[in-house]
Each structure stands twice: as structure tokens, then as C-alpha cells.
Amino acid sequence: MLTLIERLTAVLPLVLIALAFVQLRDDDALATGRVIQTLLAAAGAALFAALVAGADAALTQLAVACGALLAALSFAMGPSPVPSGIAEPARPRAMLVLLGVVALLALAPADLPSGLLWVSWLVLAAWATHRRHRAELRTLAVPAIGAASVIAGATADGLVGPWLMLIGAAATLPLVPFHGWYLSLFAEGRTSHRAFVAALLPMMALILLLDLPAAARDAIGPVLATWGAASLGYAALRAFGQSELRRVLAFAAMASAALVALGVGNAGAAAAGGAALQALSLAVGSGGMVLLCARLASPSFGLPLRGLGGLAEVAPRLAFALVLLTLTLMQTPALGGFAAWWLVLMGSENAVSVAALALLLLLGASVVARLLREVVYGPPGSLTARQQDLAPRELALLGVLVGVDLVLGLAPGMVLGGAGLFPN
Amino acid sequence: MYDLLPLFVPFAPLAAALFLAQSALRRRTRGPAAAVASGAMLVALVLALFSLLLAVAAGPWTLSTWTWLTLGSIEVRFGLVMDHLTGVMLVLVSSVSLIVHLYARRYMQDEGGYRRFYALLSGTTAVTLAMVMAADLIQLFLLWQLMGVLLYLLLGFDLSSRRAADSAAWSLLINRAGDLAFALGVLLLVQAYGTSDIASLFERAAADPQHFALSWLGLPGARLDANATATLLIFVGAMARSAQFPLHVWLPNTMDAPTPVSALMHAGLVNAGGFLLNRLAPLYMEAPTTLHVVFVVGTVTALIGSTIMLTQTDVKRALGYSTVGQMGYMMMEVGLGAFALAIFHLAAHGIFKATLFLSAGGVVNATRRNPNTEPETVSGGPPRLPLWVGLATTLGVPLLILVGVHEMLGISLPEHQGAIVLLFFGWVTASQAALSVYRAGARNSVNATLLMLATLFVVVFGYMWGGHAFEAFLYPEGVGGLARVAIDWTLFYIAIALAAALILLGWLTAFRRVEGAGSGRPTARGYDQAYVWVHGGLFVEGLYRRLILRPAVALAGLVDRYL
């Protein structure tokens, strides 16, 4: 049974969709976006009706069907280039906001899932009012589908519920094929909101999965673990094959997010603790990475690696921050990702999980080595010359993020025990 | 309170590293970076010496610091173990690092990133010092892997060069592959014995050796010896770090790094593999099969490394392969159960190699600026060593050592297997030295060769006695019966035959090359081809590129395009 606040948060997407609809009517080039937002509106309406009517099974199925259709459309759209490098004067504030979120997580009350769900809707609502792009709609749509699936799963009876929850978690984490929105996250939109979403949504997915009854977790566990392993392999390989900086980082972060699924999918205290730690580490690492991506200036479309290079010479602090943050994504010892990787490895129950973890370790290092070679080393490239170095204040804020990750890596038992997340 | 003293050994360079890292980011002037870092290293060395003296006087002790995490009945508590092995390693690492710190003060003064360099140097030293005193296996692994990451950053110090980035990437990837095996080994041990505390692990592994099922791999009914499998996996980690064949390719490729970095790496960091196996010596004594594998890998590495070294025309690559060969010797010693000898060897090699790198700094610096410098240009003159002299000495020396060890010292080889290593060491090193002198055409090469061989005799016999004394010091209670890891003599004879064949091949190649060059006659095609193969490092690196790197890139491209 949903609480009042969950019902209220379910209404928020409808308001949001209506706002997006109104804004998009004046946009002249986004027919696909209109289709999506219309479907979104339909899905939202169906979901709302389901909630008000007390979770009728037929309506729930309709909502799920709408969600699946939207997911398929969203995936079929593919990535869309959007001019970036737009000046965003709110960067330092965005960093502070992200730190506030970390503090919020540390001080969160017992009903954390409801609170996080609510916050996420607020974030999405704020996001949608910023700019109007097809990719941004996707960024809005997929987590909305995830949230809809989650709420539908919570109201559904019997066996269907956990599977709906699984879809919701997969869209939120994200796992392949629901990852399109995550790529956009690294490249477009308002930085503060991107950082929020990057930090919060994997945490939400984790808490959602950990809150499932043991029987439900047992039921979806093997599928979740396999899905996580497949997603991890896919993302790691895609990261290796990218030629644009932000996409490399986005896929690397996605591979790390898949570790959360792998951890929860492997039943057992160690793996679940590893998943929890990874979600926390990812929140810090990917949030910081999003901020860093926003900080990298680009005159037109993205940041192709061939135009970069020599960042260490032009902007040494920026290069230093990039090195530090990429290290958080490659399971570097003493940082949170390593402890999480180790715990998930300890809790792995099958060869597929172990193979995926091995792949993450090796491809993670390959991706980081290649990225740093192309961006930090060598003579300055055409795009690098435009980069301005980080101000000491910005560097210090990023340093705090790395410091948080250090605490996660050096005292994982204390962190997990303190947060009540470690299922001993 | 004295038991807290070792904690401050890594703390001093760590504090210096953090201070220098933050000041490097503020783009200050050069400042007293060298003084700060060297001062911290001096403090570390003094504390290390005191710690060693305390360990000798008061006996070994352990100290728990904090609980990393608790998982059911398994509690991972980080701490330190202060025994003779830790003490020796603390002194060795801090002294070599201090020398490198002092040397780099002037050597690096014209380079950019002065503070960053010292921050990385001090940081790497701090992590290495912390690693050698780790009391928990997971703690040791964590620091081990962190050392690999810092090594990557150190090797890629020259940010203006993508070549430096490439060689650093090789080190990162190969070490990561080794780390993966290491992690799996640790995991097996923790799951089999329910603890990651090293001392408890030894007790449980000896008292009740475990087996584990492979049903999770789809092999119902199959069981593996936990000790043998885990030690083998951990050894793969040591292979990567200590550049054992075929995971050695990263080491000869790291010559773009500044000379002080090379000195620290060759004198200290690559020795980590030998230290790791020593730290886990009681566990390895429970796994004789693994020790045999270690011996074979060490022998192959020693022979291949030494042979490839002889054919190198680039000074720094030759030094790199020399280290590969020496690491092979070290692993041979471990494989024979002569753990203390391996530490003795790594200490001797560390000091020797650091001296070599630093005293040859000017030449090495010149070659770094021009990587294709021919060693032949350093010396000159015609060869004056007759072939038969070289052959007689390099094949006669081992026999004399064998007789000397067995008859004069009255040491039975099967019971003191370190002698076998000495035999190999003397044999291959003498051959290497004589061949190098012969090929380089050094003046007074006969005298130089005889002097080297005489020195070798002194070193070998001193090594023998010193080795025994050192073993008694390092392991007062012993590490367990050597008879349990008695070497298979067939294997030993095969290795001897292989070494003899390679030495003969080396002499014949060198002789034909020199004679051919003098007479204008072409050398035989087979020899030339063999030479090219050896000169190219047996093309192991190319094999990695073809079998792993290219398919991975192609697969990534396919996934990116179609999925």
C-alpha cells in the first residue's frame, strides 16, 4: 500500500508532463519528442488512474505496456547531438547542492525510499523547465518509466510486483537497454540537475532493490545478476570504443552502475553490502564527473578525443581533477569502488559474475589509460586551448568528493554499518 | 608504546607527499620540495632502523589498527606485523628511496613538475613501506594494487610525451591482470579458512588444508587444493609485478621514465613479488607444486631475460632486461624454498641496480634524450678475448662452484637448494659478463673478464655463507622443511641443458658476428633469424597486441557500431 507522500509524488510527473507538453508545442523541430511526451502523458494518466483506483490489475498492465513502449521508443531514438558548452554560472552552487545531497543521504530518515523518490521528481520537474530537446525528453522519460514501474510494482500483487520493480530499477540504474538517458545526462541539461540525478537515481534503485522482501529478491536475483553482468560488459566495451570524452565517461560510469545490479543480484550479505557501497561511490564519482564534464568547454558538438590532449599543460588543476575522478571509476584501491568491487566479488555465486567483475577491472583500467593518454598527455589539442583551469574553490569542492570516496574505501564497514545498509 | 613506532615510518613520506601534491596544484615556484621530501625520507629511514633494532631486541610483534569491515564471522582488521622481514624491507626501501630522493634533487631540476615528481616519489615509497608491514592479506592486496596505480602515474610522469603514457599504460594493464589473479587467490583463501589475518591463515592452512568444489563453474564433483590454487593465483600477481615471463613486457618498455624513477623501480618496486612470496612463505611451503611452478617460471625468466639483454642495442632496454633476468633468479630461489636467499638477493640487487642507474645517470640521461643510443658507441677497440677462453670460463665456472659448494663447504645440494641457484647465478652471470665484454670489444677484455670472474667467486662464496647467516636472521624459527619442496632433478638437468645451449648459442652468435664483421663474410641465416627473434624480445609484446589488444579494440568497435 502506498503512503500519502508516494501518491503525491506520483502526481508530480503528470504536472511535469503537462508542463513539458505546453513548452514543446512551440518547438518547431521535435516531432518525435511530441510523440513521446504524448505517450508519457497517456502513461502518466493511466498510472494516476491506477493509483487512485487502488491498483487495478488491468490498469497496472496498461501502465506497464505504455512504459515498455516508451522505453522502446526511447531506445530507438538513439543519441542526439546537442550543442554544449553553454555558459552555466551556477556551477559552484551545483557542487554545493551535490554535497548537500551527500549530507542528506548520510542523515536520511528511515523512510529513505519515499523521500528519495520525492526529491527525484522535484529534480526532474526542475530539469524539464530548463531547455527543450529531444534528448532531454528522453532523459526525463526513462526515469519516469522506471518510477512508474516501481509504483506499479508496489501496488501489484503476487509475482508481477518484483518484476515490475526490477524493470524500474533497471531503468533507474541504468542497465542496458534503458541507458540512453544516462548518456544525455553527461552531455546536456543544467549541471546542477544532472549532478543530482547522476548521484541520486542509482541510490534509489539500490534502496528499492534492497527493500524488496527476501522472497522477491530471491526470485529476481539471478535475472538481475545476469542483466547486470551483461550491462557491465556492454558498457565497458562501449566505453573502450568511444571517441568523445563525455560518452567515454558516461559509459564508464554506467559500467560501474551495473556493479550495483550485480551485487544485489547475488544473494548474500557481502554482495549486497558491495552494491550499497558502489551506489554510494558512484553517486560521488559520477556526480563529480558530470560536474567536470560541464566544466570542459566545447564550441560545438561534444569533446572529440582527437581534439583534446595536453590538458596537463593548459589546465593542470583540471587535469588533476580528471585523473582523480577517473580513478574513482576504475576500482582504485583505497577508494569506495575498490571496496565495493571486492565485496561483490566475495559474494559472487557464479562464474558469470566473476567474469564480469574481471572484465570491469581490466577494461576499466584500459579505458582510463586511453582516456588520460588522449586528454592529459601530449601537446595541446585544438579544443584544449580553450579550456580554463579550475579555480582553487572548485578544485577544493571536487576534492571533498574524492575525500568522501576515500572514506568509503578506507572504512567501508563503518560507513555501511552506520547507514544501516550492511546486512550482516 | 614502542610498538607504535613502525606506524610512523610510512607516515613521514605520506605527509610529505600530501603537502607537495597540494602545493604543486597552486603553481608555486620550485621551493624546497626536494628538502621536504628527502627530510621525510630521512626520518622514515631512522624510524625504520629503530624499528628493526627493536624487532631484533624485543622480538616480533603485531598491532591491530582498525576494522576495515566485518562480514559475518570474518573480520578484516588492518594492522602491522613487525618481524625481521618487515624490518629488513623497511630499511631497504627507505634507504634506496632516500638515495633516489637526494639524487633527483639536481637531476630533475630542469624538468617540469618538480613538486609533482617528489609528491609521487614520496607517495609511492609510503605505500610500499605500508605494504611491507601489512598484517592482513586484504590490506596487503589493497596496498599492492595501490602501488601499481602509483607506479603507473610515476612512469607516466612526463606529461608531454604520449610515449610515456603508452609505456605506463602497459605497466597498468599487465599489473592489473596480475592483480586480478592475486584477488582471486586472496578470495579463495578467505573463503577456505574464514580469515584474512596472515598469521591465522598460516595456522589454519597448516592444520587443516581445505579443498573446494568447482560446482559453481559447472564442474560437479571436481575439487581443488585450496592452498595450491590460491598460492598459484597469488604468484601470478607476483609475476606481473616482478616482470616474470611472459608478463615481463611492461618493464623493458618503461625506459622513458626519468632515471630516478627507473632507479626506484628497478631497485625497489619490482622486488615486491619476491617480498610477497616471502611474506606468505609458510603458505607456499604447504604448496610444493606451486613452488615447482615458481622455480620453472623463474628459471625461464632468468634465461630469457639474460639472453635478450645480451642482444639489446639500446642501453636502457638492456638494463630493463637485466632486471628481468635478476627477478628470474629471485623467483628461482623462492621456488627452491630458499626464501631468505631471495630477500638477500633482492636487497643486493636493489643496491647494485640503484648504484648502476644513478652512477650512470649522465649516460642514461643522454640515452633518454636519444633512445636509440648504441651501447657499442660507449666503448671501442677490437675484441681481444679468444673464444675458447670465454667458453672455458663460462662453462668451467659452474663446475668449480658445484665442486666448491659440495666438497669444500660440505654443503649437500639437495638439502641446501640455494646452492643450485648460486650455480645458475654464477654461471649465467659470468657468461653474460664475458659475452658483453667480448661483444663490446672492450680494451683489456681478458683482464676485465678474469677480474669479473674472480669477483664472482668471492661473491658466490660470500653469498653462500652470508645467505645462511641471513636465513637464520630472517627466519629464526625456519619456514618449514625444505625437503618438502625438493626439486625434481630431471627438471634441474633440463634447465642446465637449456642454459648450456643458450650460452653456447650466445658465444657462437657473438663470435660469428664479430668474425663476420671483421672478414666481411655474411653470418648464417639461421643465426641472424634467431638473433632477430631474441633482439625483439621473442615478440611477446607483439603477441599481446595481436591476440588481446586488437581483438578487444575490434570487439569494442563492433559493439559500438551495431549495439
Short mmCIF file of N, CA, C and O in Angstrom, two decimals, chain A residues 234 237-238 240-242 270 308-309 312 314 316-317 320 330-331 333-334 338-339 341-343 345-346 349-351 358 361-362 365-366 369 372-374 377-378 395 409-410 412-413 422 424, chain B residues 25-27 66 68-72 138 141-142 145-146 149 152-153 156 158-162 165-166 169 172-173 176-177 180 183-184 186-187 190-191 216-217 552-553 555-556 559-560 563:
data_model
loop_
_atom_site.label_atom_id
_atom_site.label_comp_id
_atom_site.label_asym_id
_atom_site.label_seq_id
_atom_site.Cartn_x
_atom_site.Cartn_y
_atom_site.Cartn_z
N TYR A 234 28.69 -4.73 -21.68
CA TYR A 234 28.29 -3.83 -22.78
C TYR A 234 28.86 -2.43 -22.56
O TYR A 234 29.49 -1.85 -23.44
N LEU A 237 32.70 -2.22 -22.82
CA LEU A 237 33.16 -2.29 -24.21
C LEU A 237 32.82 -1.00 -24.96
O LEU A 237 33.63 -0.50 -25.75
N ARG A 238 31.64 -0.47 -24.72
CA ARG A 238 31.27 0.78 -25.38
C ARG A 238 32.19 1.91 -24.95
O ARG A 238 32.58 2.76 -25.75
N PHE A 240 35.21 1.70 -24.11
CA PHE A 240 36.50 1.47 -24.77
C PHE A 240 36.47 1.95 -26.21
O PHE A 240 37.48 2.37 -26.77
N GLY A 241 35.29 1.88 -26.84
CA GLY A 241 35.19 2.20 -28.27
C GLY A 241 34.80 3.64 -28.57
O GLY A 241 34.70 4.00 -29.74
N GLN A 242 34.57 4.45 -27.57
CA GLN A 242 34.10 5.82 -27.81
C GLN A 242 35.23 6.76 -28.22
O GLN A 242 36.38 6.54 -27.86
N ALA A 270 27.61 -10.06 1.63
CA ALA A 270 28.79 -9.39 1.09
C ALA A 270 28.45 -8.64 -0.19
O ALA A 270 28.78 -7.46 -0.35
N LEU A 308 41.46 16.88 -28.29
CA LEU A 308 41.95 17.17 -26.94
C LEU A 308 43.43 16.80 -26.81
O LEU A 308 44.10 16.56 -27.81
N GLY A 309 43.90 16.72 -25.61
CA GLY A 309 45.33 16.42 -25.40
C GLY A 309 46.03 17.59 -24.77
O GLY A 309 45.63 18.75 -24.96
N ALA A 312 47.12 18.70 -19.23
CA ALA A 312 48.01 18.92 -18.09
C ALA A 312 48.82 20.21 -18.25
O ALA A 312 49.15 20.87 -17.27
N VAL A 314 47.85 22.90 -20.25
CA VAL A 314 46.99 24.08 -20.35
C VAL A 314 46.26 24.35 -19.02
O VAL A 314 46.17 25.48 -18.57
N PRO A 316 46.35 22.48 -15.54
CA PRO A 316 46.81 21.37 -14.69
C PRO A 316 45.84 20.95 -13.59
O PRO A 316 45.73 19.76 -13.28
N ARG A 317 45.11 21.90 -13.04
CA ARG A 317 44.17 21.52 -11.98
C ARG A 317 43.01 20.71 -12.55
O ARG A 317 42.54 19.75 -11.94
N PHE A 320 44.30 17.35 -13.14
CA PHE A 320 44.43 16.62 -11.87
C PHE A 320 43.06 16.10 -11.42
O PHE A 320 42.93 14.94 -11.00
N MET A 330 37.64 3.33 -11.72
CA MET A 330 38.35 2.11 -12.14
C MET A 330 38.77 1.25 -10.94
O MET A 330 39.76 0.55 -10.98
N GLN A 331 37.95 1.28 -9.91
CA GLN A 331 38.17 0.41 -8.75
C GLN A 331 39.57 0.59 -8.18
O GLN A 331 40.28 -0.38 -7.89
N PRO A 333 42.25 1.10 -5.47
CA PRO A 333 42.30 0.79 -4.04
C PRO A 333 42.29 2.05 -3.20
O PRO A 333 42.78 3.09 -3.63
N ALA A 334 41.73 1.92 -2.03
CA ALA A 334 41.57 2.99 -1.05
C ALA A 334 40.39 3.89 -1.39
O ALA A 334 40.02 4.75 -0.60
N PHE A 338 36.76 0.26 -5.06
CA PHE A 338 37.55 -0.96 -4.83
C PHE A 338 36.90 -1.82 -3.76
O PHE A 338 36.74 -3.04 -3.92
N ALA A 339 36.51 -1.19 -2.66
CA ALA A 339 35.87 -1.96 -1.58
C ALA A 339 34.59 -2.60 -2.08
O ALA A 339 34.28 -3.75 -1.75
N TRP A 341 33.84 -3.40 -5.22
CA TRP A 341 34.22 -4.49 -6.14
C TRP A 341 34.61 -5.73 -5.34
O TRP A 341 34.23 -6.85 -5.66
N TRP A 342 35.38 -5.51 -4.30
CA TRP A 342 35.88 -6.63 -3.51
C TRP A 342 34.72 -7.36 -2.81
O TRP A 342 34.66 -8.59 -2.79
N LEU A 343 33.80 -6.58 -2.26
CA LEU A 343 32.68 -7.20 -1.56
C LEU A 343 31.78 -7.97 -2.52
O LEU A 343 31.32 -9.07 -2.21
N LEU A 345 32.73 -9.29 -5.28
CA LEU A 345 33.49 -10.49 -5.65
C LEU A 345 33.35 -11.56 -4.57
O LEU A 345 33.15 -12.74 -4.87
N MET A 346 33.43 -11.13 -3.32
CA MET A 346 33.31 -12.10 -2.22
C MET A 346 31.93 -12.75 -2.19
O MET A 346 31.78 -13.90 -1.79
N GLU A 349 28.27 -15.64 -6.78
CA GLU A 349 27.86 -17.04 -6.67
C GLU A 349 28.04 -17.82 -7.95
O GLU A 349 27.79 -19.01 -7.99
N ASN A 350 28.41 -17.17 -9.02
CA ASN A 350 28.56 -17.92 -10.27
C ASN A 350 29.70 -17.34 -11.11
O ASN A 350 30.20 -16.24 -10.85
N ALA A 351 30.08 -18.11 -12.12
CA ALA A 351 31.23 -17.74 -12.95
C ALA A 351 30.95 -16.49 -13.78
O ALA A 351 31.87 -15.72 -14.06
N ALA A 358 35.89 -9.35 -13.43
CA ALA A 358 37.23 -9.34 -14.02
C ALA A 358 37.29 -8.37 -15.19
O ALA A 358 38.24 -7.59 -15.33
N LEU A 361 37.48 -4.81 -14.08
CA LEU A 361 38.80 -4.41 -13.58
C LEU A 361 39.76 -4.13 -14.75
O LEU A 361 40.48 -3.13 -14.76
N LEU A 362 39.72 -5.02 -15.75
CA LEU A 362 40.68 -4.88 -16.85
C LEU A 362 40.27 -3.78 -17.83
O LEU A 362 41.09 -2.93 -18.20
N ALA A 365 40.63 -0.24 -16.37
CA ALA A 365 41.99 0.28 -16.45
C ALA A 365 42.34 0.68 -17.87
O ALA A 365 42.99 1.71 -18.10
N SER A 366 41.89 -0.11 -18.85
CA SER A 366 42.18 0.21 -20.25
C SER A 366 41.55 1.54 -20.64
O SER A 366 42.18 2.38 -21.30
N ALA A 369 43.38 4.43 -18.94
CA ALA A 369 44.70 4.65 -19.54
C ALA A 369 44.56 5.35 -20.89
O ALA A 369 45.30 6.28 -21.21
N LEU A 372 43.26 9.10 -20.37
CA LEU A 372 44.29 10.02 -19.88
C LEU A 372 45.35 10.25 -20.96
O LEU A 372 45.86 11.37 -21.10
N ARG A 373 45.66 9.22 -21.72
CA ARG A 373 46.64 9.38 -22.80
C ARG A 373 46.16 10.43 -23.80
O ARG A 373 46.91 11.29 -24.24
N GLU A 374 44.89 10.36 -24.15
CA GLU A 374 44.37 11.26 -25.19
C GLU A 374 44.09 12.66 -24.66
O GLU A 374 44.17 13.62 -25.42
N TYR A 377 47.83 13.83 -21.67
CA TYR A 377 49.20 13.80 -22.20
C TYR A 377 49.31 14.49 -23.56
O TYR A 377 48.32 14.81 -24.20
N GLY A 378 50.55 14.67 -23.99
CA GLY A 378 50.84 15.15 -25.33
C GLY A 378 50.74 16.65 -25.48
O GLY A 378 50.53 17.38 -24.51
N LEU A 395 38.31 23.25 -7.25
CA LEU A 395 39.16 22.09 -7.01
C LEU A 395 38.93 21.53 -5.60
O LEU A 395 38.86 20.31 -5.40
N GLY A 409 36.28 4.04 0.89
CA GLY A 409 37.25 2.99 0.59
C GLY A 409 38.04 2.53 1.79
O GLY A 409 38.40 1.36 1.89
N LEU A 410 38.31 3.46 2.70
CA LEU A 410 39.17 3.10 3.84
C LEU A 410 38.39 2.58 5.05
O LEU A 410 38.95 1.87 5.87
N PRO A 412 34.91 1.10 4.90
CA PRO A 412 33.58 0.71 4.37
C PRO A 412 32.69 0.11 5.45
O PRO A 412 31.47 0.33 5.43
N GLY A 413 33.28 -0.61 6.39
CA GLY A 413 32.48 -1.23 7.44
C GLY A 413 31.77 -0.18 8.27
O GLY A 413 30.58 -0.30 8.57
N PHE A 422 24.38 -2.30 5.75
CA PHE A 422 25.16 -3.53 5.63
C PHE A 422 24.40 -4.68 6.29
O PHE A 422 24.24 -4.71 7.50
N ASN A 424 24.58 -7.61 7.76
CA ASN A 424 25.48 -8.61 8.33
C ASN A 424 24.78 -9.95 8.56
O ASN A 424 23.66 -10.00 9.00
N LEU B 25 49.69 21.96 -6.96
CA LEU B 25 48.49 22.44 -7.66
C LEU B 25 48.34 23.95 -7.57
O LEU B 25 47.55 24.54 -8.30
N ARG B 26 49.07 24.55 -6.69
CA ARG B 26 48.96 26.01 -6.54
C ARG B 26 49.98 26.74 -7.39
O ARG B 26 50.14 27.95 -7.30
N ARG B 27 50.69 25.97 -8.21
CA ARG B 27 51.64 26.53 -9.17
C ARG B 27 52.67 27.43 -8.51
O ARG B 27 53.01 28.50 -9.02
N TRP B 66 42.64 -0.74 12.74
CA TRP B 66 41.19 -0.55 12.68
C TRP B 66 40.56 -1.66 11.85
O TRP B 66 41.22 -2.31 11.06
N TRP B 68 38.48 -2.87 8.97
CA TRP B 68 38.08 -2.38 7.63
C TRP B 68 36.61 -2.70 7.42
O TRP B 68 35.84 -1.85 7.05
N LEU B 69 36.26 -3.95 7.64
CA LEU B 69 34.85 -4.32 7.66
C LEU B 69 34.68 -5.67 8.31
O LEU B 69 35.63 -6.45 8.41
N THR B 70 33.46 -5.92 8.73
CA THR B 70 33.14 -7.22 9.32
C THR B 70 32.08 -7.87 8.45
O THR B 70 31.10 -7.23 8.10
N LEU B 71 32.34 -9.09 8.12
CA LEU B 71 31.42 -9.78 7.22
C LEU B 71 31.11 -11.14 7.84
O LEU B 71 31.88 -12.08 7.71
N GLY B 72 29.98 -11.19 8.52
CA GLY B 72 29.66 -12.43 9.21
C GLY B 72 30.72 -12.73 10.25
O GLY B 72 31.01 -11.91 11.12
N ILE B 138 44.09 -8.93 2.87
CA ILE B 138 43.31 -7.98 2.06
C ILE B 138 43.97 -6.60 2.12
O ILE B 138 44.03 -5.89 1.12
N PHE B 141 46.86 -6.75 -0.19
CA PHE B 141 46.43 -6.67 -1.58
C PHE B 141 46.03 -5.25 -1.96
O PHE B 141 46.37 -4.76 -3.05
N LEU B 142 45.33 -4.60 -1.06
CA LEU B 142 44.90 -3.21 -1.32
C LEU B 142 46.12 -2.32 -1.58
O LEU B 142 46.17 -1.56 -2.55
N GLN B 145 47.92 -3.17 -4.87
CA GLN B 145 47.28 -2.63 -6.06
C GLN B 145 47.46 -1.11 -6.12
O GLN B 145 47.65 -0.54 -7.21
N LEU B 146 47.41 -0.47 -4.99
CA LEU B 146 47.62 0.98 -4.95
C LEU B 146 49.02 1.32 -5.44
O LEU B 146 49.24 2.31 -6.14
N VAL B 149 48.99 1.42 -9.14
CA VAL B 149 48.42 2.65 -9.70
C VAL B 149 49.43 3.79 -9.61
O VAL B 149 49.61 4.57 -10.55
N TYR B 152 52.06 3.48 -12.14
CA TYR B 152 51.55 3.97 -13.43
C TYR B 152 51.72 5.48 -13.54
O TYR B 152 52.20 6.00 -14.56
N LEU B 153 51.37 6.19 -12.48
CA LEU B 153 51.49 7.65 -12.50
C LEU B 153 52.95 8.09 -12.54
O LEU B 153 53.30 9.08 -13.19
N GLY B 156 54.40 7.47 -16.00
CA GLY B 156 53.89 8.44 -16.97
C GLY B 156 54.14 9.86 -16.52
O GLY B 156 53.37 10.76 -16.84
N ASP B 158 56.26 12.13 -17.43
CA ASP B 158 56.48 13.12 -18.49
C ASP B 158 55.18 13.33 -19.25
O ASP B 158 54.86 12.61 -20.20
N LEU B 159 54.44 14.35 -18.87
CA LEU B 159 53.11 14.55 -19.43
C LEU B 159 53.13 15.08 -20.86
O LEU B 159 52.12 15.11 -21.54
N SER B 160 54.29 15.50 -21.32
CA SER B 160 54.35 16.00 -22.69
C SER B 160 54.50 14.86 -23.69
O SER B 160 54.40 15.06 -24.89
N SER B 161 54.76 13.65 -23.19
CA SER B 161 55.06 12.55 -24.09
C SER B 161 53.98 11.48 -24.04
O SER B 161 53.72 10.90 -22.99
N ARG B 162 53.37 11.22 -25.19
CA ARG B 162 52.37 10.15 -25.25
C ARG B 162 53.05 8.79 -25.20
O ARG B 162 52.43 7.78 -24.88
N ALA B 165 53.07 7.82 -21.78
CA ALA B 165 51.72 7.35 -21.40
C ALA B 165 51.51 5.91 -21.86
O ALA B 165 50.90 5.10 -21.14
N ASP B 166 52.02 5.58 -23.03
CA ASP B 166 51.85 4.22 -23.55
C ASP B 166 52.58 3.20 -22.68
O ASP B 166 52.03 2.15 -22.34
N ALA B 169 50.85 2.79 -19.51
CA ALA B 169 49.62 2.01 -19.68
C ALA B 169 49.92 0.51 -19.72
O ALA B 169 49.18 -0.28 -19.15
N LEU B 172 50.27 -0.59 -16.24
CA LEU B 172 48.99 -0.62 -15.54
C LEU B 172 48.19 -1.87 -15.92
O LEU B 172 47.66 -2.57 -15.06
N LEU B 173 48.14 -2.13 -17.22
CA LEU B 173 47.30 -3.24 -17.69
C LEU B 173 47.85 -4.59 -17.25
O LEU B 173 47.10 -5.46 -16.78
N ARG B 176 47.44 -4.99 -13.61
CA ARG B 176 46.03 -5.21 -13.27
C ARG B 176 45.64 -6.67 -13.53
O ARG B 176 44.88 -7.26 -12.78
N ALA B 177 46.15 -7.22 -14.62
CA ALA B 177 45.87 -8.63 -14.90
C ALA B 177 46.42 -9.49 -13.77
O ALA B 177 45.75 -10.42 -13.28
N LEU B 180 44.30 -9.14 -10.66
CA LEU B 180 43.06 -9.91 -10.74
C LEU B 180 43.29 -11.32 -10.21
O LEU B 180 42.50 -11.84 -9.41
N ALA B 183 43.77 -11.20 -6.53
CA ALA B 183 42.49 -11.03 -5.83
C ALA B 183 41.76 -12.36 -5.70
O ALA B 183 41.21 -12.68 -4.64
N LEU B 184 41.76 -13.13 -6.78
CA LEU B 184 41.07 -14.42 -6.73
C LEU B 184 41.75 -15.37 -5.74
O LEU B 184 41.08 -16.12 -5.04
N VAL B 186 43.40 -14.46 -3.02
CA VAL B 186 43.04 -13.99 -1.67
C VAL B 186 41.61 -14.43 -1.34
O VAL B 186 41.32 -14.91 -0.24
N LEU B 187 40.74 -14.26 -2.32
CA LEU B 187 39.34 -14.64 -2.13
C LEU B 187 39.21 -16.12 -1.75
O LEU B 187 38.48 -16.48 -0.82
N VAL B 190 40.42 -16.65 1.83
CA VAL B 190 39.49 -16.12 2.84
C VAL B 190 38.27 -17.03 2.94
O VAL B 190 37.77 -17.32 4.04
N GLN B 191 37.78 -17.50 1.80
CA GLN B 191 36.60 -18.36 1.84
C GLN B 191 36.93 -19.74 2.40
O GLN B 191 36.11 -20.37 3.05
N TRP B 216 30.28 -24.47 -8.93
CA TRP B 216 29.84 -23.16 -9.43
C TRP B 216 30.39 -22.86 -10.81
O TRP B 216 29.93 -21.98 -11.51
N LEU B 217 31.41 -23.63 -11.21
CA LEU B 217 31.95 -23.47 -12.56
C LEU B 217 31.31 -24.48 -13.52
O LEU B 217 31.76 -24.64 -14.65
N ALA B 552 40.26 -6.99 -28.81
CA ALA B 552 39.44 -6.20 -27.87
C ALA B 552 38.97 -4.90 -28.53
O ALA B 552 37.81 -4.52 -28.40
N VAL B 553 39.88 -4.25 -29.23
CA VAL B 553 39.51 -3.00 -29.91
C VAL B 553 38.46 -3.28 -30.99
O VAL B 553 37.48 -2.55 -31.14
N LEU B 555 36.34 -5.77 -31.11
CA LEU B 555 35.07 -6.12 -30.46
C LEU B 555 34.36 -4.86 -29.96
O LEU B 555 33.14 -4.70 -30.13
N ALA B 556 35.14 -3.96 -29.36
CA ALA B 556 34.56 -2.71 -28.87
C ALA B 556 33.97 -1.92 -30.03
O ALA B 556 32.88 -1.34 -29.92
N VAL B 559 30.68 -3.61 -31.11
CA VAL B 559 29.61 -3.34 -30.14
C VAL B 559 29.13 -1.90 -30.30
O VAL B 559 27.92 -1.62 -30.30
N ASP B 560 30.08 -0.99 -30.48
CA ASP B 560 29.71 0.42 -30.60
C ASP B 560 28.90 0.67 -31.87
O ASP B 560 28.01 1.51 -31.90
N LEU B 563 25.41 -2.30 -31.62
CA LEU B 563 24.53 -2.47 -30.46
C LEU B 563 24.18 -1.12 -29.84
O LEU B 563 25.03 -0.39 -29.42
#
